Short mmCIF file of C-alpha atoms and ligand atoms in Angstrom, two decimals:
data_model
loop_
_atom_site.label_atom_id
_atom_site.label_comp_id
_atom_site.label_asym_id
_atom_site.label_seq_id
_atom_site.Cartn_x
_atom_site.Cartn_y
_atom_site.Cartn_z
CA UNK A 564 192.42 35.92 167.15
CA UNK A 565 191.90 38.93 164.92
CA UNK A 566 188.47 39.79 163.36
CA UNK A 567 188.26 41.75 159.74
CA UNK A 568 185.22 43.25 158.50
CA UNK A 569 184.90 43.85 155.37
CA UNK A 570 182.54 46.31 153.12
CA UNK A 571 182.24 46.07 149.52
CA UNK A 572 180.28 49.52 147.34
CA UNK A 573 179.99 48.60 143.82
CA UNK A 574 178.84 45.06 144.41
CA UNK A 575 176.02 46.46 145.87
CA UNK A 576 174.73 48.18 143.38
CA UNK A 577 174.16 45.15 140.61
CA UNK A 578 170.28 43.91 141.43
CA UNK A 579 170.19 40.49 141.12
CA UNK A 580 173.63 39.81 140.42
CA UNK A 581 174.63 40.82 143.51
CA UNK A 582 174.80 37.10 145.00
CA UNK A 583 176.83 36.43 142.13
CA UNK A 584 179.43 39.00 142.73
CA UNK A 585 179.64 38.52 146.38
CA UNK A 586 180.65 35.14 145.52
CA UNK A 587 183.57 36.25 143.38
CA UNK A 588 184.83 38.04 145.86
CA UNK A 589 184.88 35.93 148.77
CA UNK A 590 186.01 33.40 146.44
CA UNK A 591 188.95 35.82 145.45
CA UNK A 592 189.71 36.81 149.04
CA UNK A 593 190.33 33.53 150.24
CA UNK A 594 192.47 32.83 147.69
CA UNK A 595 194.33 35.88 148.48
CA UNK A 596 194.35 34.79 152.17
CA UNK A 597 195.47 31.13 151.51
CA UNK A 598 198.91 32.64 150.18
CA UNK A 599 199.49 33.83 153.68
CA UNK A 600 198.35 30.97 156.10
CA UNK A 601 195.09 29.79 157.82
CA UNK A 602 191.81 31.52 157.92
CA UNK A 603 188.62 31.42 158.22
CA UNK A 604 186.08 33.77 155.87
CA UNK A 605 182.55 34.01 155.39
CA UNK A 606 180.30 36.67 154.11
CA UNK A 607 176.92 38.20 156.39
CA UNK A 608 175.06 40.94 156.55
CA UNK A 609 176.21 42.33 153.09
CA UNK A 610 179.58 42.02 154.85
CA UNK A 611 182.31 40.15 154.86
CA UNK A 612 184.42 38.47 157.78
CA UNK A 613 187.81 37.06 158.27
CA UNK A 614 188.67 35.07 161.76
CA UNK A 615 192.41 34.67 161.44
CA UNK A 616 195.77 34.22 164.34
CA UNK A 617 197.80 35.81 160.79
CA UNK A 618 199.47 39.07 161.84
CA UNK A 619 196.75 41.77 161.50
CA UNK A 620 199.24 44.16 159.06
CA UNK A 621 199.74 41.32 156.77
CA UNK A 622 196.10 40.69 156.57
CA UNK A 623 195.01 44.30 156.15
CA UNK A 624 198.01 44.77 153.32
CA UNK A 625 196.91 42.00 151.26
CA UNK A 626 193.47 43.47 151.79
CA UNK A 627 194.17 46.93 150.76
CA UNK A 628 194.86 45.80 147.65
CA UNK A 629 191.75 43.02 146.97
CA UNK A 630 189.60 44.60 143.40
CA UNK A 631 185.88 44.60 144.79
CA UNK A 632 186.75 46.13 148.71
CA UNK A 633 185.60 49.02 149.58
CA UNK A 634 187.51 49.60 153.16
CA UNK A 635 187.71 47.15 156.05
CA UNK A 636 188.18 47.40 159.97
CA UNK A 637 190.37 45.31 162.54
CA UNK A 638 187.08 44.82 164.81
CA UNK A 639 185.50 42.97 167.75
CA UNK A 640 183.28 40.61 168.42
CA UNK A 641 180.23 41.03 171.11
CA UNK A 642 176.45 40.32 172.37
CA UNK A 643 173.76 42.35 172.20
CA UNK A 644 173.80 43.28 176.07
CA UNK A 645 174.47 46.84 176.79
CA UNK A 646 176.49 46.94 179.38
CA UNK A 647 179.03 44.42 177.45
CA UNK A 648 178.87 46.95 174.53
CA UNK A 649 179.29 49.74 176.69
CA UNK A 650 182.53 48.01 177.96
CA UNK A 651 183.88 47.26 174.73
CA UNK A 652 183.58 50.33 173.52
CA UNK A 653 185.58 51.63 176.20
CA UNK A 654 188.23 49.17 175.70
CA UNK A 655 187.82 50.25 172.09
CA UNK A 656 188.86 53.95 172.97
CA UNK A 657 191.32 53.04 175.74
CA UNK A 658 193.51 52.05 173.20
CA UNK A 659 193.00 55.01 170.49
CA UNK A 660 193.58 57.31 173.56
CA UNK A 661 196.94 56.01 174.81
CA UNK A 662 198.06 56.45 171.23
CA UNK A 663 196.54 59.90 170.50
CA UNK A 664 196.54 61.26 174.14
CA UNK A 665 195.71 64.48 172.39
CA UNK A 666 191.96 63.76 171.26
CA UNK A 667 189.57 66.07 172.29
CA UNK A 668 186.65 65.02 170.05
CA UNK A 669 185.11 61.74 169.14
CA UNK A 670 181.96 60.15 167.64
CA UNK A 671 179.93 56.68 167.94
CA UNK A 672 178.53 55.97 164.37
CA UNK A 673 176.17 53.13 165.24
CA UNK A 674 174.17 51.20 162.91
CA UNK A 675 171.71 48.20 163.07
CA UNK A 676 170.72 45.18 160.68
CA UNK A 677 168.48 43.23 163.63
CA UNK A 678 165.49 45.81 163.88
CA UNK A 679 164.37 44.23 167.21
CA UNK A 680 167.44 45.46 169.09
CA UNK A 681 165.86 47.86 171.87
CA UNK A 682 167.52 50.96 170.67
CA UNK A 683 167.71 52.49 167.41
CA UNK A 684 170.93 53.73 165.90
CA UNK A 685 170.63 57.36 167.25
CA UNK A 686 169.91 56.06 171.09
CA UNK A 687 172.85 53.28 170.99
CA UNK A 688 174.96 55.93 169.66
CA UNK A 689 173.99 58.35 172.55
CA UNK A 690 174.15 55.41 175.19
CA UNK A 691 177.48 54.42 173.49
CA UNK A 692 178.90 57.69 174.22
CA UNK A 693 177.67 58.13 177.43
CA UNK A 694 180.16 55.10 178.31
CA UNK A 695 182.57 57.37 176.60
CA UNK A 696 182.02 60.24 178.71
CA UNK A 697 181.85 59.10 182.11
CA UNK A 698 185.60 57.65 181.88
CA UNK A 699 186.96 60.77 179.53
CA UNK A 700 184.86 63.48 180.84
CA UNK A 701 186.99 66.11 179.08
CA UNK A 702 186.19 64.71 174.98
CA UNK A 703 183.17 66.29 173.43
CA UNK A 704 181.02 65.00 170.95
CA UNK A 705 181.68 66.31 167.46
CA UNK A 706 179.73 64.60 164.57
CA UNK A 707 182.08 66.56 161.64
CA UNK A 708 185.34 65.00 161.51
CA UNK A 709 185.98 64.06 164.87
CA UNK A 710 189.56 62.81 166.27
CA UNK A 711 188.22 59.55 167.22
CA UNK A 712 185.82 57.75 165.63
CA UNK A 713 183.95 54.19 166.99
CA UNK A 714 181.32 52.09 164.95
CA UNK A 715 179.04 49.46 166.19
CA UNK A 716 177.03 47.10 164.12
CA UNK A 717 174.40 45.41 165.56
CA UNK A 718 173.33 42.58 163.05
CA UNK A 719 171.15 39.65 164.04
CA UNK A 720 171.27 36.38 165.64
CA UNK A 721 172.72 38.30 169.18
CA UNK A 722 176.16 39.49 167.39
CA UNK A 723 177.65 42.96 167.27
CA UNK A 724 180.91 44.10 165.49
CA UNK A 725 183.06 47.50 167.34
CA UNK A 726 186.05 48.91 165.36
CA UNK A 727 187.95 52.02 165.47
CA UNK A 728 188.64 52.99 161.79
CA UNK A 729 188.07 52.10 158.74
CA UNK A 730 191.00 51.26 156.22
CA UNK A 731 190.24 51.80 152.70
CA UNK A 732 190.60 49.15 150.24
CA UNK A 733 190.86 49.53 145.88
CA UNK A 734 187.47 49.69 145.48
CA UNK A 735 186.13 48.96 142.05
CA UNK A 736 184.64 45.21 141.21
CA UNK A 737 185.83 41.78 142.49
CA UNK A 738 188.20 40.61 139.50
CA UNK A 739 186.57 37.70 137.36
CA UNK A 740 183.61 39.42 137.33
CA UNK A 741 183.83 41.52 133.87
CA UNK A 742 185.01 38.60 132.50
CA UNK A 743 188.26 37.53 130.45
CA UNK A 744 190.44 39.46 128.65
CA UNK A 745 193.96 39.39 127.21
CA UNK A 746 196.57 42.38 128.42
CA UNK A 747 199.17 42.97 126.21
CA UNK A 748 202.23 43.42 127.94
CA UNK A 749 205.23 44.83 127.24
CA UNK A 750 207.38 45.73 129.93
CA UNK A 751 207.31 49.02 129.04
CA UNK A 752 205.76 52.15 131.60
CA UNK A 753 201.90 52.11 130.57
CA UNK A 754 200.67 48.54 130.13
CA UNK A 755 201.09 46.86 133.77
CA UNK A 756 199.18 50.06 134.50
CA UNK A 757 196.13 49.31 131.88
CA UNK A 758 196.32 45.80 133.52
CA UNK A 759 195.30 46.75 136.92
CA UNK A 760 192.98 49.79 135.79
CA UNK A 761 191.08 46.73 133.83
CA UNK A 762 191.71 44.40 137.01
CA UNK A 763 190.13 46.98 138.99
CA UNK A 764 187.17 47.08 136.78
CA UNK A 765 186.59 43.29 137.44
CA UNK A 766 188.40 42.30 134.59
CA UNK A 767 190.52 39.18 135.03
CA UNK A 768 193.63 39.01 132.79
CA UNK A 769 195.62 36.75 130.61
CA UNK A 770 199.13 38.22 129.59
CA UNK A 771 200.36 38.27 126.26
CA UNK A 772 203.60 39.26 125.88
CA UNK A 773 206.26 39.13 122.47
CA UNK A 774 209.37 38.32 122.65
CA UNK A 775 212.01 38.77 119.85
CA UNK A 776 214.65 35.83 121.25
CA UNK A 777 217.75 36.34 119.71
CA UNK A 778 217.42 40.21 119.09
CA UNK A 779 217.02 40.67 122.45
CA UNK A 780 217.59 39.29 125.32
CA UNK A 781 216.31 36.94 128.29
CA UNK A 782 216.55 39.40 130.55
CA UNK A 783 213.75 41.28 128.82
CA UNK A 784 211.77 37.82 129.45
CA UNK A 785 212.57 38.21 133.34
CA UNK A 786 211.19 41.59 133.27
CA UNK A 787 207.77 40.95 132.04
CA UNK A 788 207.61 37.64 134.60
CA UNK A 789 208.32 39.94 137.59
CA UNK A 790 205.69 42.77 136.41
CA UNK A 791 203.39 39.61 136.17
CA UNK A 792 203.95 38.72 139.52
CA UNK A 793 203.82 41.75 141.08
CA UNK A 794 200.47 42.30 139.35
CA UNK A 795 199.43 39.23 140.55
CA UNK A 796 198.67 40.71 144.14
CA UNK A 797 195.67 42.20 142.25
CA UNK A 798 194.60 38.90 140.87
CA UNK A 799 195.78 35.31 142.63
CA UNK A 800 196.15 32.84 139.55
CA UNK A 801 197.67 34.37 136.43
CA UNK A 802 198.46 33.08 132.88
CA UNK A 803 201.57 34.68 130.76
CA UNK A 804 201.82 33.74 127.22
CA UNK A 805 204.88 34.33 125.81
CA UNK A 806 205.02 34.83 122.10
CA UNK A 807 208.22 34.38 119.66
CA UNK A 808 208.03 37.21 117.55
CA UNK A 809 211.45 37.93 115.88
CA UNK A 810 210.57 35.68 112.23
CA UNK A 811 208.10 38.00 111.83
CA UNK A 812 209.58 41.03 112.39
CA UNK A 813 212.88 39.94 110.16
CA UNK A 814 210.08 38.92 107.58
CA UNK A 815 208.63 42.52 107.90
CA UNK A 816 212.07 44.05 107.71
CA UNK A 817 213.29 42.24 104.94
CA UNK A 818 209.86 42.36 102.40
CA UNK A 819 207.61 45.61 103.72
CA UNK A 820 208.56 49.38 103.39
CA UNK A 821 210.08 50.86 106.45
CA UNK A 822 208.00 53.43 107.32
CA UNK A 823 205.22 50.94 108.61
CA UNK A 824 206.69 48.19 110.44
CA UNK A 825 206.06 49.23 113.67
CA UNK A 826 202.15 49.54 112.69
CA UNK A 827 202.61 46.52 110.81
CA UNK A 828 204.28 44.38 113.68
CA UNK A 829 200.98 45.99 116.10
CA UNK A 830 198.36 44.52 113.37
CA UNK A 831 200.87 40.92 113.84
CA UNK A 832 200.31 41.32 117.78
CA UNK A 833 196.40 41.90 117.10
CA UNK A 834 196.62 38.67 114.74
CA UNK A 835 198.29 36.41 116.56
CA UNK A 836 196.19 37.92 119.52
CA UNK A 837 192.94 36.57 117.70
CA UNK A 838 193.59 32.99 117.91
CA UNK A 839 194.96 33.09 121.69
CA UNK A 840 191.87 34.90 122.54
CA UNK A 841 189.78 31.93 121.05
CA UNK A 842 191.94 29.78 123.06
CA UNK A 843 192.14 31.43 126.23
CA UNK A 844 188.35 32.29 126.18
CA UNK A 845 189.16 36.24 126.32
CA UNK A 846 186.74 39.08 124.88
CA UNK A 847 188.65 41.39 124.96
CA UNK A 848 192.25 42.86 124.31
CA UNK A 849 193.51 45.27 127.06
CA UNK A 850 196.82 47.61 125.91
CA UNK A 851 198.29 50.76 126.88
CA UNK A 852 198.19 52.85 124.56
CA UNK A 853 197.49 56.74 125.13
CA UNK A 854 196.28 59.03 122.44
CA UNK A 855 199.22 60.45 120.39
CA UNK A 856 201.85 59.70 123.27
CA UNK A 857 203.79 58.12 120.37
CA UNK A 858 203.58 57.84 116.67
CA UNK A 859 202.21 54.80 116.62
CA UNK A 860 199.23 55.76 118.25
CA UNK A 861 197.43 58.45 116.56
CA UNK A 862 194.01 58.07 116.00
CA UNK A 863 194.75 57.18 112.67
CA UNK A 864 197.61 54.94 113.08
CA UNK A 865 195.18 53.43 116.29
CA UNK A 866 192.46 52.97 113.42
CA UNK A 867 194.48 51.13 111.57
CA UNK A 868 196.04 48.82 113.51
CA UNK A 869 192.48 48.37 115.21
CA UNK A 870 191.38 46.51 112.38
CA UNK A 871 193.34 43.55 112.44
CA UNK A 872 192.05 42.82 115.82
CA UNK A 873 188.72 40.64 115.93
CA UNK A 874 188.13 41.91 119.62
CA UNK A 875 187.33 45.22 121.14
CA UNK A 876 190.59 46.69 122.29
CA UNK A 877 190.41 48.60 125.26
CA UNK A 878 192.76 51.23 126.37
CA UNK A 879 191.95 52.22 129.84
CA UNK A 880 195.08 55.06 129.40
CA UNK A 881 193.89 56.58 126.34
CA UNK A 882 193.09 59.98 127.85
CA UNK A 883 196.09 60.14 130.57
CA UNK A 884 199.78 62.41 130.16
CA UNK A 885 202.79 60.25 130.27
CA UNK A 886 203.01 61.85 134.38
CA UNK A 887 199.51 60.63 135.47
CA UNK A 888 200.85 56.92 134.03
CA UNK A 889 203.78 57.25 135.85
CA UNK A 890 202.03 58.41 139.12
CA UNK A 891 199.57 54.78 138.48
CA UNK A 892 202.68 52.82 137.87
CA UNK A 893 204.53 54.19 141.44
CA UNK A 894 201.43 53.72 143.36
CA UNK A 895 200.91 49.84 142.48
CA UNK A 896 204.65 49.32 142.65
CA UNK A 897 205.49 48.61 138.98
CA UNK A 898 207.85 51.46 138.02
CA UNK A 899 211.02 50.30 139.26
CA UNK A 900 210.34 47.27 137.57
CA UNK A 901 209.74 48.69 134.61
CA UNK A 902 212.07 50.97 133.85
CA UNK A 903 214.93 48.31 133.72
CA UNK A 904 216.76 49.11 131.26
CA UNK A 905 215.81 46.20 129.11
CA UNK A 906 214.29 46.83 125.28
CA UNK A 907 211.23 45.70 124.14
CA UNK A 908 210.48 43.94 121.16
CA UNK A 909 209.58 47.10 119.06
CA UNK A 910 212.77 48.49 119.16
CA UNK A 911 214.09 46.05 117.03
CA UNK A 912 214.73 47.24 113.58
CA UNK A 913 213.08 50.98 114.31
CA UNK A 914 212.19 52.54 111.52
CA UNK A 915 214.04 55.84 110.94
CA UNK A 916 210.78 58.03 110.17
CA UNK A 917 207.87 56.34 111.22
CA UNK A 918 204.69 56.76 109.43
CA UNK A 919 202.23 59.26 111.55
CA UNK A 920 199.30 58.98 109.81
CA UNK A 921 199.02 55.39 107.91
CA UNK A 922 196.20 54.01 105.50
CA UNK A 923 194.73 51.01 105.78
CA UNK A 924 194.77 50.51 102.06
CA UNK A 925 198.45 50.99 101.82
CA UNK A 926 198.85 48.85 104.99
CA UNK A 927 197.23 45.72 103.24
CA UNK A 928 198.97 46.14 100.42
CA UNK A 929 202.54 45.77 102.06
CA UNK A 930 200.63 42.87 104.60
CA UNK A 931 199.95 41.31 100.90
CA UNK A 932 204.25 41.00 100.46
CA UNK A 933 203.56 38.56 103.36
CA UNK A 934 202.92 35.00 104.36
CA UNK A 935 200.89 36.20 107.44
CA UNK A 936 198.69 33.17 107.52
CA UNK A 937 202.34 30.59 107.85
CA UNK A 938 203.67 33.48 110.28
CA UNK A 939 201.28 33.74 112.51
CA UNK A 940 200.26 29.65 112.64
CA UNK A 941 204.37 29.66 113.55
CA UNK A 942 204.03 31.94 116.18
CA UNK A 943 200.68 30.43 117.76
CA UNK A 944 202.89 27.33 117.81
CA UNK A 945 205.82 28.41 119.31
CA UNK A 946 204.24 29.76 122.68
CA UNK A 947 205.74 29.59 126.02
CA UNK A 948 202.53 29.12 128.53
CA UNK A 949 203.94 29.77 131.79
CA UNK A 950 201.20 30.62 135.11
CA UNK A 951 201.99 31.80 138.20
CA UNK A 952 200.40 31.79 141.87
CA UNK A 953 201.88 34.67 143.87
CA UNK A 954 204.38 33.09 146.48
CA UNK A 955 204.41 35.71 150.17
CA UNK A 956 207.80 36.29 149.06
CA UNK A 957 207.23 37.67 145.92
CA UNK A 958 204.43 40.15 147.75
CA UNK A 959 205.92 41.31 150.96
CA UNK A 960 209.59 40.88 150.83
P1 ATP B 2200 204.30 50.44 127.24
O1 ATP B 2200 204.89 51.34 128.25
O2 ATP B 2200 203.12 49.68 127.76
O3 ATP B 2200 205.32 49.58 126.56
P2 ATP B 2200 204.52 52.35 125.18
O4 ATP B 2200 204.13 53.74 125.51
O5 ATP B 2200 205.95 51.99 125.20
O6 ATP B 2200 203.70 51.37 126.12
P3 ATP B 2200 204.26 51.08 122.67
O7 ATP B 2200 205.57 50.47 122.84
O8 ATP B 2200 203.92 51.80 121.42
O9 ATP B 2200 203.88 52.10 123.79
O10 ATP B 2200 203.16 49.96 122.89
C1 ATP B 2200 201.80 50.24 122.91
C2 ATP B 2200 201.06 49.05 123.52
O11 ATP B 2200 201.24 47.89 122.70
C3 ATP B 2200 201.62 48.65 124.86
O12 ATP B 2200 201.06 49.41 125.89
C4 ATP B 2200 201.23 47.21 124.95
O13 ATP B 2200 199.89 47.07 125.33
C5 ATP B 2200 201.38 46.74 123.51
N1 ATP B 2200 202.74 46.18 123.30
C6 ATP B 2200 203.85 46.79 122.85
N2 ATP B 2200 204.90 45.95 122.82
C7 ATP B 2200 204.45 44.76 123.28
C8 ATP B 2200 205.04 43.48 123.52
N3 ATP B 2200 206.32 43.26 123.28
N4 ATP B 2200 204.27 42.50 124.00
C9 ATP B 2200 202.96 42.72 124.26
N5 ATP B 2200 202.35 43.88 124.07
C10 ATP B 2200 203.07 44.91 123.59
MG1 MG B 2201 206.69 50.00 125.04
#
């Protein structure tokens, strides 16, 4: 039977809330978990635990990548009697030794939640390493980046936890608890990367994605469903909306002056984005934009396209370089994904010189050539809801 413990940072820092937050994420690790097989999780001591027989690198890759965790540790399970500890800890470093049989320094970083243990932190710690000592006479103490490093928690009702290291997890908040908001996602470089910046900040998403069926094709469909289930290792249960967008781009083409239809097709997204969002109960639109990365998002052209949208749009990239993005989107797996070569629905019908600097003024007036209201009701109506619990194929293999 393996042991986890898990420690959480942020949570800890929201008052009376806290409860609240804690409950999110246990609630999201166990969902997490369930993908994988039986376990059993519970939260004490501002802690969390998982009992499980699931192989222990499974368990600590699906938790390395939990919103809300701070790190976590493979550990054991003791009593409060001394000699016992003094044992364990042993056992502990028998096994870190016959891996690293070069380690010449080690620490015991003890702490204690049960105040009427006999010792306090500093004197388990020295009685700790005294075990230490009299089988590896040769290792020294060093408190400043040792070799080895063992902790020991005593916490109440007789139970102490031993580990070795501590693995770090995301950090950031346990997602659900910043609330609901709607990604828009293209399957371009820089939105799945917004997604799990916001994801990371607790926010829990619903993807919106448009889709310009006939102009292009399914396959650009099949990208934006695996980026939304690889991104759904970050958050269990995930909705993808999929919107028909081509009659209103062919409207745009056909009745508004080239040089805005790609702002005018972003202030269609934001449109048809407003009534989802009423649906789907988000406050928010997430997108990944980045300031003057292309023409379409200058601060003007931003402005302007901002103002169709009846939400705050945030855009968690807006001060990164194309590289950083690309550094995000190799870390949490989502470049090779998406850079298939598939297009996106705003490369149909690009306009030849794009406006850089719109005005709003002259952007209502060509929106005026149009039957938004009919266009966007036809949209709303026409979209694909499809949701999606992450399978362990789609994570591991
Ligand atoms: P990305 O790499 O995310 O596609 P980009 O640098 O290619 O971004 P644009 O194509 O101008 O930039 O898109 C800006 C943002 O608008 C995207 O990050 C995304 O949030 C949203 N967006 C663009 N196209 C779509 C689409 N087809 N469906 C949903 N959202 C979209
Ligand atoms: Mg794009």
């Amino acid at each position: 039977m393996n042991l986890f413990v898990i420690r959480y940072a942020e949570i800890a820092l929201k008052g009376s809330n806290r409860e609240w937050f804690e409950k999110k994420l246990l609630h999201n690790l166990r969902r997490h978990l369930d993908v994988l097989g039986k376990h059993h999780s519970w939260k004490i001591h501002s802690r969390m635990l998982v009992e499980t027989e699931l192989d222990a690198t499974l368990v600590a890759k699906v938790l390395s990548q939990i919103p809300g965790i701070a790190n976590f540790s493979l550990a054991v399970q003791e009593t409060h009697d001394l000699e016992q500890l003094g044992k364990a800890v042993q056992t502990l470093a028998e096994g870190y030794l016959t891996k690293h049989p070069q380690t010449q320094t080690f620490r015991i970083q003890a702490s204690r939640a049960d105040k009427f243990f006999p010792l306090n932190s500093m004197n388990l710690s020295a009685h700790l390493g005294g075990a230490i000592l009299e089988r590896w006479p040769h290792l020294k103490v060093q408190l400043k980046d040792p070799q080895m490093e063992l902790g020991i928690e005593i916490w109440t009702q007789g139970r102490a936890i031993l580990y070795l290291e501590k693995s770090p997890g995301l950090g950031g908040l346990p997602v659900g608890s910043s609330g609901r908001m709607m990604s828009l996602l293209s399957g371009g470089i820089d939105s799945p990367v917004a997604s799990w910046q916001m994801n990371k900040r607790g926010a829990e998403m619903v993807y919106l994605n448009f889709h310009s069926y006939p102009y292009i094709g399914e396959e650009s469909k099949e990208k934006v469903i695996q980026l939304v289930k690889h991104l759904s290792r970050y958050q269990p249960k995930t909705i993808l909306l999929v919107v028909p967008f081509a009659e209103i781009q062919k409207e745009i083409k056909t009745l508004c002056s080239e040089r805005y239809r790609t702002l005018l097709y972003r202030r269609a997204m934001n449109r048809i984005g407003n009534r989802l969002s009423f649906k789907y109960r988000t406050k928010a639109f997430v997108t990944g934009e980045a300031l003057g990365q292309v023409a379409s998002q200058t601060i003007e052209n931003l402005t302007c396209t901002e103002e169709a949208a009846q939400f705050p749009i945030l855009r968690p990239l807006i001060g990164l370089e194309k590289s950083e993005i690309i550094k995000l989107a190799k870390e949490i797996g989502t470049y090779p994904i998406s850079i298939q070569p598939y297009p996106d629905c705003c490369t149909v019908f690009l306009p030849r010189k794009p406006e850089t600097r719109a005005k709003l003024e002259d952007l209502l007036a060509e929106e005026a050539k149009l039957d938004l209201n009919a266009l966007v009701a036809q949209a709303v109506a026409g979209v694909e809801v499809l949701k999606f619990e992450t399978s362990l194929e789609d994570r591991f293999f």
